[in-house]
CSV table of N, CA and C in Angstrom, one decimal:
chain,number,residue,atom,x,y,z
V,275,GLN,N,14.9,12.5,-7.9
V,275,GLN,CA,15.1,13.4,-9.1
V,275,GLN,C,13.8,13.5,-9.9
V,276,TYR,N,13.2,12.4,-10.2
V,276,TYR,CA,12.0,12.4,-11.1
V,276,TYR,C,10.9,13.3,-10.4
V,277,ILE,N,10.7,13.1,-9.1
V,277,ILE,CA,9.7,13.8,-8.4
V,277,ILE,C,10.0,15.3,-8.4
V,278,ASP,N,11.2,15.7,-8.2
V,278,ASP,CA,11.6,17.1,-8.2
V,278,ASP,C,11.3,17.7,-9.6
V,279,GLN,N,11.7,16.9,-10.6
V,279,GLN,CA,11.6,17.4,-12.0
V,279,GLN,C,10.1,17.6,-12.4
V,280,ALA,N,9.3,16.6,-11.9
V,280,ALA,CA,7.8,16.7,-12.2
V,280,ALA,C,7.2,17.9,-11.5
V,281,ARG,N,7.6,18.1,-10.3
V,281,ARG,CA,7.0,19.2,-9.5
V,281,ARG,C,7.4,20.6,-10.2
V,282,ALA,N,8.7,20.6,-10.7
V,282,ALA,CA,9.1,21.8,-11.3
V,282,ALA,C,8.3,22.2,-12.5
V,283,ARG,N,7.7,21.2,-13.1
V,283,ARG,CA,6.8,21.4,-14.3
V,283,ARG,C,5.3,21.4,-13.9
V,284,GLU,N,5.1,21.5,-12.6
V,284,GLU,CA,3.7,21.6,-12.1
V,284,GLU,C,2.9,20.3,-12.4
V,285,VAL,N,3.6,19.2,-12.3
V,285,VAL,CA,3.0,17.9,-12.5
V,285,VAL,C,2.8,17.3,-11.1
V,286,ILE,N,1.8,16.6,-10.9
V,286,ILE,CA,1.5,15.9,-9.6
V,286,ILE,C,2.1,14.5,-9.6
V,287,PRO,N,3.3,14.3,-9.0
V,287,PRO,CA,3.8,12.9,-9.1
V,287,PRO,C,3.1,12.0,-8.1
V,288,VAL,N,2.9,10.8,-8.5
V,288,VAL,CA,2.3,9.7,-7.7
V,288,VAL,C,3.2,8.5,-7.9
V,289,LEU,N,3.6,7.9,-6.7
V,289,LEU,CA,4.4,6.7,-6.8
V,289,LEU,C,3.5,5.5,-6.6
V,290,VAL,N,3.9,4.4,-7.3
V,290,VAL,CA,3.1,3.2,-7.2
V,290,VAL,C,4.1,2.0,-6.8
V,291,THR,N,3.8,1.3,-5.8
V,291,THR,CA,4.6,0.2,-5.4
V,291,THR,C,4.4,-0.9,-6.4
V,292,PRO,N,5.4,-1.9,-6.5
V,292,PRO,CA,5.2,-3.0,-7.4
V,292,PRO,C,4.0,-3.9,-6.9
V,293,MET,N,3.5,-4.6,-7.9
V,293,MET,CA,2.4,-5.5,-7.5
V,293,MET,C,3.1,-6.9,-7.1
V,294,HIS,N,2.3,-7.7,-6.4
V,294,HIS,CA,2.8,-9.0,-6.0
V,294,HIS,C,3.0,-9.9,-7.2
V,295,ARG,N,3.8,-10.8,-7.1
V,295,ARG,CA,4.0,-11.9,-8.1
V,295,ARG,C,3.1,-13.1,-7.6
V,296,ARG,N,2.7,-13.9,-8.6
V,296,ARG,CA,2.0,-15.1,-8.2
V,296,ARG,C,2.9,-16.2,-7.7
V,297,ALA,N,3.4,-16.0,-6.4
V,297,ALA,CA,4.3,-16.9,-5.8
V,297,ALA,C,3.9,-17.1,-4.4
V,298,PHE,N,3.5,-18.4,-4.1
V,298,PHE,CA,3.0,-18.8,-2.8
V,298,PHE,C,4.0,-19.7,-2.2
V,299,GLY,N,4.1,-19.6,-0.8
V,299,GLY,CA,5.0,-20.5,-0.1
V,299,GLY,C,4.3,-21.9,0.1
V,300,PRO,N,5.0,-22.8,0.7
V,300,PRO,CA,4.4,-24.1,1.0
V,300,PRO,C,3.2,-24.0,2.0
V,301,ASP,N,3.2,-22.9,2.8
V,301,ASP,CA,2.2,-22.7,3.7
V,301,ASP,C,0.9,-22.1,3.1
V,302,GLY,N,1.0,-21.8,1.8
V,302,GLY,CA,-0.1,-21.2,1.1
V,302,GLY,C,-0.2,-19.7,1.2
V,303,ARG,N,0.8,-19.1,1.9
V,303,ARG,CA,0.8,-17.6,2.0
V,303,ARG,C,1.5,-17.0,0.8
V,304,ILE,N,1.1,-15.9,0.4
V,304,ILE,CA,1.7,-15.2,-0.8
V,304,ILE,C,3.1,-14.8,-0.4
V,305,GLY,N,4.0,-14.9,-1.3
V,305,GLY,CA,5.4,-14.6,-1.1
V,305,GLY,C,5.7,-13.1,-0.9
V,306,GLN,N,6.8,-12.9,-0.3
V,306,GLN,CA,7.1,-11.5,0.1
V,306,GLN,C,8.4,-11.0,-0.7
V,307,ARG,N,8.7,-11.6,-1.8
V,307,ARG,CA,9.9,-11.3,-2.5
V,307,ARG,C,10.2,-9.9,-2.9
V,308,LEU,N,9.1,-9.2,-3.2
V,308,LEU,CA,9.3,-7.8,-3.6
V,308,LEU,C,9.1,-6.8,-2.5
V,309,THR,N,9.0,-7.3,-1.2
V,309,THR,CA,8.8,-6.4,-0.1
V,309,THR,C,9.8,-5.3,0.0
V,310,PRO,N,11.1,-5.5,-0.2
V,310,PRO,CA,12.1,-4.4,-0.1
V,310,PRO,C,11.8,-3.3,-1.1
V,311,TYR,N,11.3,-3.6,-2.2
V,311,TYR,CA,11.0,-2.6,-3.2
V,311,TYR,C,9.8,-1.8,-2.8
V,312,ALA,N,8.8,-2.4,-2.3
V,312,ALA,CA,7.6,-1.7,-1.8
V,312,ALA,C,8.0,-0.8,-0.6
V,313,VAL,N,8.8,-1.3,0.3
V,313,VAL,CA,9.2,-0.5,1.4
V,313,VAL,C,10.0,0.7,1.0
V,314,ALA,N,10.9,0.5,0.0
V,314,ALA,CA,11.7,1.6,-0.5
V,314,ALA,C,10.8,2.7,-1.1
V,315,MET,N,9.8,2.2,-1.9
V,315,MET,CA,8.9,3.2,-2.5
V,315,MET,C,8.1,4.0,-1.5
V,316,ARG,N,7.6,3.3,-0.5
V,316,ARG,CA,6.9,4.0,0.6
V,316,ARG,C,7.8,5.0,1.3
V,317,GLU,N,9.0,4.6,1.5
V,317,GLU,CA,10.0,5.5,2.2
V,317,GLU,C,10.2,6.8,1.4
V,318,VAL,N,10.5,6.6,0.1
V,318,VAL,CA,10.7,7.7,-0.8
V,318,VAL,C,9.4,8.6,-0.8
V,319,ALA,N,8.3,8.0,-0.9
V,319,ALA,CA,7.0,8.8,-0.9
V,319,ALA,C,6.9,9.6,0.4
V,320,ALA,N,7.2,9.0,1.5
V,320,ALA,CA,7.1,9.7,2.8
V,320,ALA,C,8.2,10.9,2.9
V,321,GLU,N,9.4,10.6,2.5
V,321,GLU,CA,10.5,11.5,2.5
V,321,GLU,C,10.1,12.7,1.6
V,322,LYS,N,9.6,12.5,0.4
V,322,LYS,CA,9.3,13.5,-0.5
V,322,LYS,C,7.9,14.1,-0.4
V,323,LYS,N,7.1,13.6,0.6
V,323,LYS,CA,5.7,14.0,0.8
V,323,LYS,C,5.0,13.9,-0.6
V,324,THR,N,5.0,12.7,-1.1
V,324,THR,CA,4.4,12.4,-2.4
V,324,THR,C,3.4,11.3,-2.2
V,325,PRO,N,2.2,11.4,-2.8
V,325,PRO,CA,1.3,10.3,-2.7
V,325,PRO,C,1.8,9.0,-3.2
V,326,CYS,N,1.4,7.9,-2.6
V,326,CYS,CA,1.9,6.6,-3.0
V,326,CYS,C,0.7,5.6,-3.0
V,327,VAL,N,0.5,5.0,-4.2
V,327,VAL,CA,-0.5,3.9,-4.3
V,327,VAL,C,0.2,2.6,-3.9
V,328,ASP,N,-0.3,2.0,-2.9
V,328,ASP,CA,0.3,0.8,-2.4
V,328,ASP,C,-0.3,-0.4,-3.1
V,329,LEU,N,0.1,-0.6,-4.4
V,329,LEU,CA,-0.4,-1.7,-5.2
V,329,LEU,C,0.2,-3.1,-4.6
V,330,TYR,N,1.3,-3.0,-4.0
V,330,TYR,CA,1.9,-4.2,-3.4
V,330,TYR,C,0.9,-4.8,-2.3
V,331,GLU,N,0.4,-3.9,-1.4
V,331,GLU,CA,-0.5,-4.3,-0.4
V,331,GLU,C,-1.8,-4.8,-1.0
V,332,ALA,N,-2.4,-4.0,-1.9
V,332,ALA,CA,-3.7,-4.3,-2.5
V,332,ALA,C,-3.7,-5.6,-3.3
V,333,SER,N,-2.7,-5.7,-4.1
V,333,SER,CA,-2.6,-7.0,-4.9
V,333,SER,C,-2.3,-8.2,-4.1
V,334,GLY,N,-1.5,-8.0,-3.0
V,334,GLY,CA,-1.3,-9.1,-2.1
V,334,GLY,C,-2.5,-9.6,-1.4
V,335,LEU,N,-3.4,-8.7,-1.0
V,335,LEU,CA,-4.6,-9.0,-0.3
V,335,LEU,C,-5.5,-9.8,-1.3
V,336,VAL,N,-5.6,-9.4,-2.5
V,336,VAL,CA,-6.5,-10.0,-3.5
V,336,VAL,C,-5.9,-11.4,-3.8
V,337,MET,N,-4.6,-11.5,-4.1
V,337,MET,CA,-4.0,-12.8,-4.4
V,337,MET,C,-4.1,-13.8,-3.3
V,338,GLN,N,-3.9,-13.3,-2.0
V,338,GLN,CA,-4.0,-14.2,-0.9
V,338,GLN,C,-5.4,-14.7,-0.7
V,339,LYS,N,-6.4,-13.9,-1.0
V,339,LYS,CA,-7.8,-14.3,-0.9
V,339,LYS,C,-8.1,-15.4,-2.0
V,340,LEU,N,-7.6,-15.2,-3.2
V,340,LEU,CA,-7.8,-16.1,-4.2
V,340,LEU,C,-7.1,-17.4,-4.1
V,341,GLY,N,-5.9,-17.3,-3.5
V,341,GLY,CA,-5.0,-18.5,-3.4
V,341,GLY,C,-4.3,-18.8,-4.7
V,342,PRO,N,-3.4,-19.8,-4.6
V,342,PRO,CA,-2.5,-20.2,-5.8
V,342,PRO,C,-3.4,-20.5,-7.0
V,343,ASP,N,-4.4,-21.4,-6.9
V,343,ASP,CA,-5.2,-21.8,-8.0
V,343,ASP,C,-6.1,-20.7,-8.5
V,344,GLY,N,-6.7,-20.0,-7.5
V,344,GLY,CA,-7.6,-18.9,-7.9
V,344,GLY,C,-7.0,-17.7,-8.6
V,345,CYS,N,-5.7,-17.6,-8.5
V,345,CYS,CA,-4.9,-16.5,-9.2
V,345,CYS,C,-4.6,-16.9,-10.6
V,346,LEU,N,-4.7,-18.1,-11.0
V,346,LEU,CA,-4.3,-18.5,-12.3
V,346,LEU,C,-4.9,-17.7,-13.5
V,347,PRO,N,-6.2,-17.4,-13.4
V,347,PRO,CA,-6.8,-16.6,-14.5
V,347,PRO,C,-6.3,-15.2,-14.6
V,348,LEU,N,-5.6,-14.7,-13.6
V,348,LEU,CA,-5.0,-13.4,-13.6
V,348,LEU,C,-3.7,-13.3,-14.4
V,349,PHE,N,-3.1,-14.4,-14.7
V,349,PHE,CA,-1.8,-14.4,-15.4
V,349,PHE,C,-1.9,-15.1,-16.8
V,350,CYS,N,-0.9,-14.8,-17.6
V,350,CYS,CA,-0.9,-15.2,-19.0
V,350,CYS,C,-1.0,-16.7,-19.2
V,351,ASN,N,-0.3,-17.5,-18.3
V,351,ASN,CA,-0.3,-18.9,-18.4
V,351,ASN,C,0.1,-19.5,-17.0
V,352,PRO,N,-0.2,-20.7,-16.8
V,352,PRO,CA,0.1,-21.3,-15.4
V,352,PRO,C,1.6,-21.3,-15.0
V,353,LYS,N,2.5,-21.1,-16.0
V,353,LYS,CA,3.9,-21.1,-15.6
V,353,LYS,C,4.4,-19.7,-15.4
V,354,ASP,N,3.6,-18.7,-15.7
V,354,ASP,CA,4.0,-17.3,-15.6
V,354,ASP,C,3.6,-16.7,-14.2
V,355,PHE,N,4.5,-16.1,-13.6
V,355,PHE,CA,4.3,-15.6,-12.2
V,355,PHE,C,4.2,-14.1,-12.2
V,356,ALA,N,4.4,-13.4,-13.4
V,356,ALA,CA,4.6,-12.0,-13.4
V,356,ALA,C,3.7,-11.2,-14.4
V,357,HIS,N,3.4,-11.9,-15.5
V,357,HIS,CA,2.7,-11.2,-16.6
V,357,HIS,C,1.2,-11.4,-16.6
V,358,PHE,N,0.4,-10.4,-16.5
V,358,PHE,CA,-1.0,-10.5,-16.3
V,358,PHE,C,-1.7,-10.7,-17.6
V,359,SER,N,-2.8,-11.5,-17.5
V,359,SER,CA,-3.8,-11.7,-18.6
V,359,SER,C,-4.6,-10.4,-18.7
V,360,GLY,N,-5.5,-10.3,-19.6
V,360,GLY,CA,-6.4,-9.1,-19.7
V,360,GLY,C,-7.1,-9.0,-18.4
V,361,LYS,N,-7.6,-10.1,-17.8
V,361,LYS,CA,-8.4,-10.0,-16.6
V,361,LYS,C,-7.5,-9.5,-15.4
V,362,GLY,N,-6.3,-10.0,-15.3
V,362,GLY,CA,-5.3,-9.5,-14.3
V,362,GLY,C,-5.0,-8.1,-14.4
V,363,ALA,N,-4.7,-7.7,-15.7
V,363,ALA,CA,-4.3,-6.3,-15.9
V,363,ALA,C,-5.5,-5.3,-15.6
V,364,THR,N,-6.7,-5.8,-15.9
V,364,THR,CA,-7.9,-5.0,-15.6
V,364,THR,C,-8.0,-4.8,-14.1
V,365,LEU,N,-7.8,-5.9,-13.4
V,365,LEU,CA,-7.9,-5.9,-11.9
V,365,LEU,C,-6.8,-5.0,-11.3
V,366,MET,N,-5.5,-5.1,-11.8
V,366,MET,CA,-4.5,-4.2,-11.3
V,366,MET,C,-4.8,-2.7,-11.5
V,367,ALA,N,-5.3,-2.4,-12.7
V,367,ALA,CA,-5.7,-1.0,-13.1
V,367,ALA,C,-6.8,-0.6,-12.1
V,368,ASP,N,-7.8,-1.4,-11.9
V,368,ASP,CA,-8.8,-1.1,-11.0
V,368,ASP,C,-8.3,-0.8,-9.6
V,369,LEU,N,-7.4,-1.6,-9.1
V,369,LEU,CA,-6.8,-1.4,-7.7
V,369,LEU,C,-6.1,0.0,-7.7
V,370,VAL,N,-5.4,0.3,-8.7
V,370,VAL,CA,-4.7,1.6,-8.8
V,370,VAL,C,-5.7,2.8,-8.8
V,371,ALA,N,-6.7,2.6,-9.7
V,371,ALA,CA,-7.7,3.7,-9.8
V,371,ALA,C,-8.4,4.0,-8.5
V,372,ARG,N,-8.8,2.9,-7.8
V,372,ARG,CA,-9.5,3.0,-6.6
V,372,ARG,C,-8.6,3.7,-5.5
V,373,GLU,N,-7.4,3.4,-5.5
V,373,GLU,CA,-6.5,4.0,-4.5
V,373,GLU,C,-6.2,5.4,-4.9
V,374,MET,N,-6.1,5.7,-6.1
V,374,MET,CA,-5.9,7.1,-6.6
V,374,MET,C,-7.1,8.0,-6.1
V,375,LYS,N,-8.3,7.4,-6.3
V,375,LYS,CA,-9.5,8.1,-5.9
V,375,LYS,C,-9.5,8.3,-4.3
V,376,ARG,N,-9.1,7.3,-3.6
V,376,ARG,CA,-9.1,7.3,-2.1
V,376,ARG,C,-8.1,8.4,-1.6
V,377,LEU,N,-7.0,8.5,-2.3
V,377,LEU,CA,-5.9,9.4,-1.9
V,377,LEU,C,-6.4,10.9,-2.0
V,378,ASP,N,-7.3,11.1,-2.9
V,378,ASP,CA,-7.9,12.5,-3.0
V,378,ASP,C,-6.8,13.5,-3.2
V,379,ILE,N,-6.0,13.4,-4.2
V,379,ILE,CA,-4.8,14.2,-4.4
V,379,ILE,C,-4.9,15.3,-5.5
V,380,GLY,N,-6.1,15.6,-5.9
V,380,GLY,CA,-6.2,16.6,-7.0
V,380,GLY,C,-6.4,15.9,-8.3
V,381,LEU,N,-6.0,14.7,-8.5
V,381,LEU,CA,-6.3,14.0,-9.7
V,381,LEU,C,-7.6,13.2,-9.5
V,382,SER,N,-8.0,13.1,-8.3
V,382,SER,CA,-9.2,12.2,-8.0
V,382,SER,C,-10.4,12.5,-8.9
V,383,ALA,N,-10.6,13.8,-9.2
V,383,ALA,CA,-11.8,14.2,-10.0
V,383,ALA,C,-11.7,13.6,-11.4
V,384,HIS,N,-10.5,13.3,-11.8
V,384,HIS,CA,-10.3,12.8,-13.2
V,384,HIS,C,-10.2,11.3,-13.2
V,385,VAL,N,-10.3,10.6,-12.1
V,385,VAL,CA,-10.3,9.2,-12.0
V,385,VAL,C,-11.7,8.7,-12.0
V,386,ILE,N,-12.1,8.0,-13.1
V,386,ILE,CA,-13.4,7.4,-13.3
V,386,ILE,C,-13.3,5.9,-13.0
V,387,LEU,N,-14.0,5.5,-12.0
V,387,LEU,CA,-13.9,4.0,-11.7
V,387,LEU,C,-14.8,3.3,-12.6
V,388,PRO,N,-14.3,2.4,-13.4
V,388,PRO,CA,-15.1,1.6,-14.3
V,388,PRO,C,-15.9,0.5,-13.5
V,389,ALA,N,-17.0,0.2,-14.1
V,389,ALA,CA,-17.7,-1.0,-13.6
V,389,ALA,C,-17.1,-2.2,-14.2
V,390,ILE,N,-16.5,-3.0,-13.4
V,390,ILE,CA,-15.8,-4.2,-14.0
V,390,ILE,C,-16.8,-5.3,-14.1
V,391,PRO,N,-16.9,-5.9,-15.3
V,391,PRO,CA,-17.8,-7.0,-15.5
V,391,PRO,C,-17.5,-8.1,-14.6
V,392,ASP,N,-18.5,-8.8,-14.2
V,392,ASP,CA,-18.4,-9.9,-13.2
V,392,ASP,C,-17.3,-10.9,-13.6
V,393,GLU,N,-17.2,-11.2,-14.9
V,393,GLU,CA,-16.2,-12.2,-15.3
V,393,GLU,C,-14.7,-11.7,-15.1
V,394,ASN,N,-14.5,-10.4,-14.8
V,394,ASN,CA,-13.2,-9.9,-14.6
V,394,ASN,C,-12.9,-9.7,-13.1
V,395,LYS,N,-13.9,-9.9,-12.2
V,395,LYS,CA,-13.7,-9.7,-10.8
V,395,LYS,C,-13.2,-11.0,-10.2
V,396,PRO,N,-12.2,-10.8,-9.3
V,396,PRO,CA,-11.7,-12.1,-8.6
V,396,PRO,C,-12.7,-12.7,-7.7
């Protein structure tokens, strides 16, 4: 419904999958708790022929590379698994912006990729 309403107003809809949570299994692998939501978003995007930023995939790759301890600075506090610090929010925004640019969907010319200071890079 939202996609149809946006298009009726000549808006370019873009779907974004959820990002990963900081949840790792005992084997050190990033958890897959939100996979059904990411899959559903991709399916709707395909069905509606709508661009989809796969933040779930991108954030999972980054978090897996960093590992449980390396991810800590991306979140508000060590007990928080979902809310990003400024550093984490900047990283998620960068992942979305880069994927928007890669998708080349008409909005790409308006996406300016910021230079992220080294202290904010994972």
